[in-house]
XYZ file of C-alpha atoms in Angstrom:
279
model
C 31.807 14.084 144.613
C 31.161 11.631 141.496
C 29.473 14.265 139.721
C 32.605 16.656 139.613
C 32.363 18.599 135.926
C 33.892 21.893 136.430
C 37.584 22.136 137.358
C 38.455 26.108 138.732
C 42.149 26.149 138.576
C 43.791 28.790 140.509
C 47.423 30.017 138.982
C 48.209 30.280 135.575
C 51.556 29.232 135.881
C 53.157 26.005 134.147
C 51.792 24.023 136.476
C 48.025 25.133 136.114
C 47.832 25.438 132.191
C 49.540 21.685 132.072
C 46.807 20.817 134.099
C 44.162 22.824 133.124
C 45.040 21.716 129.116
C 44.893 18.133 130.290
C 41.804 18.277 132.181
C 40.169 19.860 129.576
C 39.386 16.533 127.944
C 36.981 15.135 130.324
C 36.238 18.538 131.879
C 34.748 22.104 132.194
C 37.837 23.878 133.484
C 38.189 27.546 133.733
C 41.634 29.278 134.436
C 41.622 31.836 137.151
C 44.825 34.512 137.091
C 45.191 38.095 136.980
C 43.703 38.972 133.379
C 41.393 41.391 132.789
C 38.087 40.363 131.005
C 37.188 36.891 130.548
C 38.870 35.147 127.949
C 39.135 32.037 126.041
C 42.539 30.842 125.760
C 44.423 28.000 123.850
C 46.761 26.116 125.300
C 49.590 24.301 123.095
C 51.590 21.561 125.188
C 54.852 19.934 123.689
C 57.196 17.671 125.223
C 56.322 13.898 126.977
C 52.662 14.593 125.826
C 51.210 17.013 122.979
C 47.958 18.623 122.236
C 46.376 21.974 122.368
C 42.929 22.814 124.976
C 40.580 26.043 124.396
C 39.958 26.773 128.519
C 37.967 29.959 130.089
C 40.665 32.474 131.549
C 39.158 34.529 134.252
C 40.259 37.329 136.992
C 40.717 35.624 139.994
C 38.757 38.832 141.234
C 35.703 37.602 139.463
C 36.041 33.781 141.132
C 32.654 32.875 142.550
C 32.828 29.266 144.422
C 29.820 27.915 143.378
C 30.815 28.270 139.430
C 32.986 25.233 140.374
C 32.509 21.322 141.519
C 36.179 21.145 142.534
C 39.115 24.101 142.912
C 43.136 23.019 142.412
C 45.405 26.131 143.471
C 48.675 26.313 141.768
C 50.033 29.936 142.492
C 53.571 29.964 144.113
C 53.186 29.270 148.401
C 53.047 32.991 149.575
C 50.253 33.836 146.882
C 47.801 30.922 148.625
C 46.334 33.153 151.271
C 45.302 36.009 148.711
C 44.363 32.969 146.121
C 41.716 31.190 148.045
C 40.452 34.349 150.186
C 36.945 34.221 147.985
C 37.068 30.509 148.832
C 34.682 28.638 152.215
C 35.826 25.226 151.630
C 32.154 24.356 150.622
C 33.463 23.431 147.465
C 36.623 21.318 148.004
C 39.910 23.104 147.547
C 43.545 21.475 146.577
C 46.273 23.751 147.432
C 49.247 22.630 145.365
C 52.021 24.313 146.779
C 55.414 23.901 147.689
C 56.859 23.718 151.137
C 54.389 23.072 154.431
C 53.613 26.577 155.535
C 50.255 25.849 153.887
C 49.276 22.763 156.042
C 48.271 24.791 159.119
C 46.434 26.933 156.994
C 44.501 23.993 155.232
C 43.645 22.553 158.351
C 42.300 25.910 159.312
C 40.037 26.940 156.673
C 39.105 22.946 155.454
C 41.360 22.793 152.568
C 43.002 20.077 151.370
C 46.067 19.284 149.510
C 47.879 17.919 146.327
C 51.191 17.439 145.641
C 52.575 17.777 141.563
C 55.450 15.743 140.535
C 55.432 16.465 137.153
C 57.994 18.509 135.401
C 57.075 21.625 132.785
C 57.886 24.872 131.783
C 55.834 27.852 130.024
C 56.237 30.334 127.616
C 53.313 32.186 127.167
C 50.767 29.980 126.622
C 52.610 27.524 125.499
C 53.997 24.986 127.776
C 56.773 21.975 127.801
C 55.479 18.848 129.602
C 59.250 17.942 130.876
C 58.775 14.827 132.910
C 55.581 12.479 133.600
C 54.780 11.841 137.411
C 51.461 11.999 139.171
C 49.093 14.274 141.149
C 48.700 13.031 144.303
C 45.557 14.536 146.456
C 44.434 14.041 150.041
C 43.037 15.528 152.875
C 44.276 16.404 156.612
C 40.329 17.302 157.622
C 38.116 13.893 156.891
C 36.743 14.847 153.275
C 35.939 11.259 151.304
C 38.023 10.468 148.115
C 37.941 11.590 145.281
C 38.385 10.450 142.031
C 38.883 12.256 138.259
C 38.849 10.450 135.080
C 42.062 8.916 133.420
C 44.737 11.276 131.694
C 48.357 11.749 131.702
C 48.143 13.650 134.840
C 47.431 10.823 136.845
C 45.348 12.035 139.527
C 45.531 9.796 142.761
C 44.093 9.440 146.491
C 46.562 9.134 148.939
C 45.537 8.178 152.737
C 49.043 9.602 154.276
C 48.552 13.069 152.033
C 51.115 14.807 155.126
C 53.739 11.915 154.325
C 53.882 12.890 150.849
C 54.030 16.576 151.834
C 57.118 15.944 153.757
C 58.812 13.739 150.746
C 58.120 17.069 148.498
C 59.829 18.985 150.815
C 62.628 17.157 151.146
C 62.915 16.886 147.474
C 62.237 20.364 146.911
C 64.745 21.543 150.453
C 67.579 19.588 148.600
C 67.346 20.342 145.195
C 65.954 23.686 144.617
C 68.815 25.674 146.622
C 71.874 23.856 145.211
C 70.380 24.167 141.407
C 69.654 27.761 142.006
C 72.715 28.559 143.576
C 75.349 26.957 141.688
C 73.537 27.045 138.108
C 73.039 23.571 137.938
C 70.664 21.065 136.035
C 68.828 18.765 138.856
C 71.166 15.444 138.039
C 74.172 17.529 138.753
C 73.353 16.584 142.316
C 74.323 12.973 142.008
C 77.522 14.061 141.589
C 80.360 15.482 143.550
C 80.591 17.890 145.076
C 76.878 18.640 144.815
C 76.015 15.293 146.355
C 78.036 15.958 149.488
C 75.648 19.265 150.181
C 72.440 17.544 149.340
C 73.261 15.030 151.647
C 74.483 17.475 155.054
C 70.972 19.004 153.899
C 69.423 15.668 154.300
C 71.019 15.141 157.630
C 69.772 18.057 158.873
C 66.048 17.366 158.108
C 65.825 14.124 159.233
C 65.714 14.490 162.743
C 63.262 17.666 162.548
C 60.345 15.520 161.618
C 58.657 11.703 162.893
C 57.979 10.824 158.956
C 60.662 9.331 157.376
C 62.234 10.218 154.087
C 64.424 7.408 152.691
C 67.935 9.253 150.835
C 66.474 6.329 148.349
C 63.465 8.710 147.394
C 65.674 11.993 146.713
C 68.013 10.237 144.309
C 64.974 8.858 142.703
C 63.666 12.459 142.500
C 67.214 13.290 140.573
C 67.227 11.025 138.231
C 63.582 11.333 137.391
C 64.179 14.922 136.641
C 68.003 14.858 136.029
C 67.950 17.645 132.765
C 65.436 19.678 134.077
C 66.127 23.219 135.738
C 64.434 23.738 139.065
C 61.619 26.051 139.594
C 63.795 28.266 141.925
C 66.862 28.232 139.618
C 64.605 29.537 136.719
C 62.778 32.312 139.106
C 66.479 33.187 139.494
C 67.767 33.098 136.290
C 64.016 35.548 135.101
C 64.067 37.897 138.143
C 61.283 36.131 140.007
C 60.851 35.704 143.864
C 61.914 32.353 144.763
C 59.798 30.115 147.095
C 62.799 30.136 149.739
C 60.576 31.074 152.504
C 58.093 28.692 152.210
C 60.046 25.720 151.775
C 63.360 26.644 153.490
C 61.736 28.895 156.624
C 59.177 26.997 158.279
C 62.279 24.095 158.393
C 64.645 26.740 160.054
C 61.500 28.021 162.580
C 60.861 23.843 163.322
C 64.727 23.765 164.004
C 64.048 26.171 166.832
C 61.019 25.212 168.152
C 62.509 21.803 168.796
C 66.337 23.712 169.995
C 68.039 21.789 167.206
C 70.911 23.635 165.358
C 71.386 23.353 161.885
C 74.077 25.056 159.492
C 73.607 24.132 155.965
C 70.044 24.995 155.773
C 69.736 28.792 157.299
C 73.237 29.506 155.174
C 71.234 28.527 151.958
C 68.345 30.312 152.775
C 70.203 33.736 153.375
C 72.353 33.436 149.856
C 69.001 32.143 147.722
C 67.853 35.774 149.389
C 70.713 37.469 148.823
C 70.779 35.883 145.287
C 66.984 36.821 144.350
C 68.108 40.349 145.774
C 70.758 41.070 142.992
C 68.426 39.772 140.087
């Protein structure tokens, strides 16, 4: 896969225009989301980097997997299944979504998956690169590694790709809940009495899985992103589903499986519901 020149990104969310404007550099990248006839788009980008990228914008209903070397999917976690239905796996696939509902499915149909730690926000088509971190791929089913060009989004192989999966989800089943729920910027949670719930959510993770997540990485997590407003506290805040059930359910259905109780985490997940159902 050295000869990788078109990117299809999947999602036209924050997440895919940041990357979409940044791969544009080295890259052919067209933009598949739920616009009419094709389109060319421009893409401004403030914040920790700046620029502006012209990028094809394209129905997802038109994607046709051999237009691409190389697909990233960015939608929220319950759009993946619709996102990459057009998709074989012939062509490799990222799915870069929250939570780890998606593994079993990427094992299934020969995806493979990345992992986005950078911050942004959109408006439009403009977006707000919020906090540098990296893009960390891998695969569960064998595929060789692969490697882009240089940029800002720092694109990197990981070995352990189901590791980092599980650090995300930690991250994402300590911080996203309290931020939504209480209205909170994500460094609130190094502080009392947020820090006391983050940690009984931490508590109750731990034992549900074999891969270790350090309290160390979390905090780093905070104060890496300490101004910015989670993703689920902003779907709050506009009306939008939240991605509760795929990062919060799967957690609470592993709890089961395994006959281990937990309190913190199903309570959460029924007031982010009943939350997102008064918006």
């Amino acid at each position: 896969m050295n000869s990788i020149k078109r990117i299809g990104i999947i999602g036209n969310g924050a997440v895919g225009l940041l990357m979409a404007s940044l791969l544009a550099d080295d890259y052919e990248v067209t933009v598949y989301g739920r616009s009419g006839s094709p389109e060319k788009i421009l893409i401004s980008r403030t914040g920790v980097t700046s620029g502006s990228a012209h990028v094809s914008l394209q129905s997802s209903a038109t994607l046709e997997e051999t237009d691409q070397d190389l697909f990233f999917v960015t939608t929220k976690a319950h759009q993946v299944e619709q996102a990459t239905a057009r998709l074989s796996g012939a062509v490799p696939v990222f799915i870069c979504s929250n939570g780890i509902a998606h593994l079993d499915y990427a094992k299934q149909r020969g995806f493979h998956i990345g992992v986005v730690e950078h911050g942004v926000t959109k408006q439009g088509n403009t977006i707000e690169h919020r906090g540098l971190g990296r893009i960390r791929i891998g695969s569960m089913t064998g595929l060789l590694p692969i490697t882009l060009q240089d940029s800002p989004l720092q694109v990197i192989w990981e070995e352990d790709i189901e590791q980092v999966v599980i650090e995300k989800l930690f991250a994402n089943a300590i911080i996203n809940p309290i931020t939504a729920l209480c209205r909170v910027t994500n460094g609130a949670l190094a502080n009392a009495p947020y820090r006391e719930i983050a940690h009984s959510i931490y508590e109750e993770l731990t034992p549900l899985f074999s891969k270790r997540v350090s309290y160390a990485y979390i905090e780093s997590i905070i104060e890496r992103t300490a101004e910015n407003r989670s993703s689920m506290l902003r779907d709050l805040e506009e009306g939008r589903p939240t991605e509760v059930d795929a990062i919060l359910k799967p957690v609470i259905e592993k709890a089961e499986q395994m006959k281990i109780s937990l309190t913190v985490i199903p309570l959460l997940h029924k007031l982010i519901i009943g939350a997102s159902a008064s918006c």
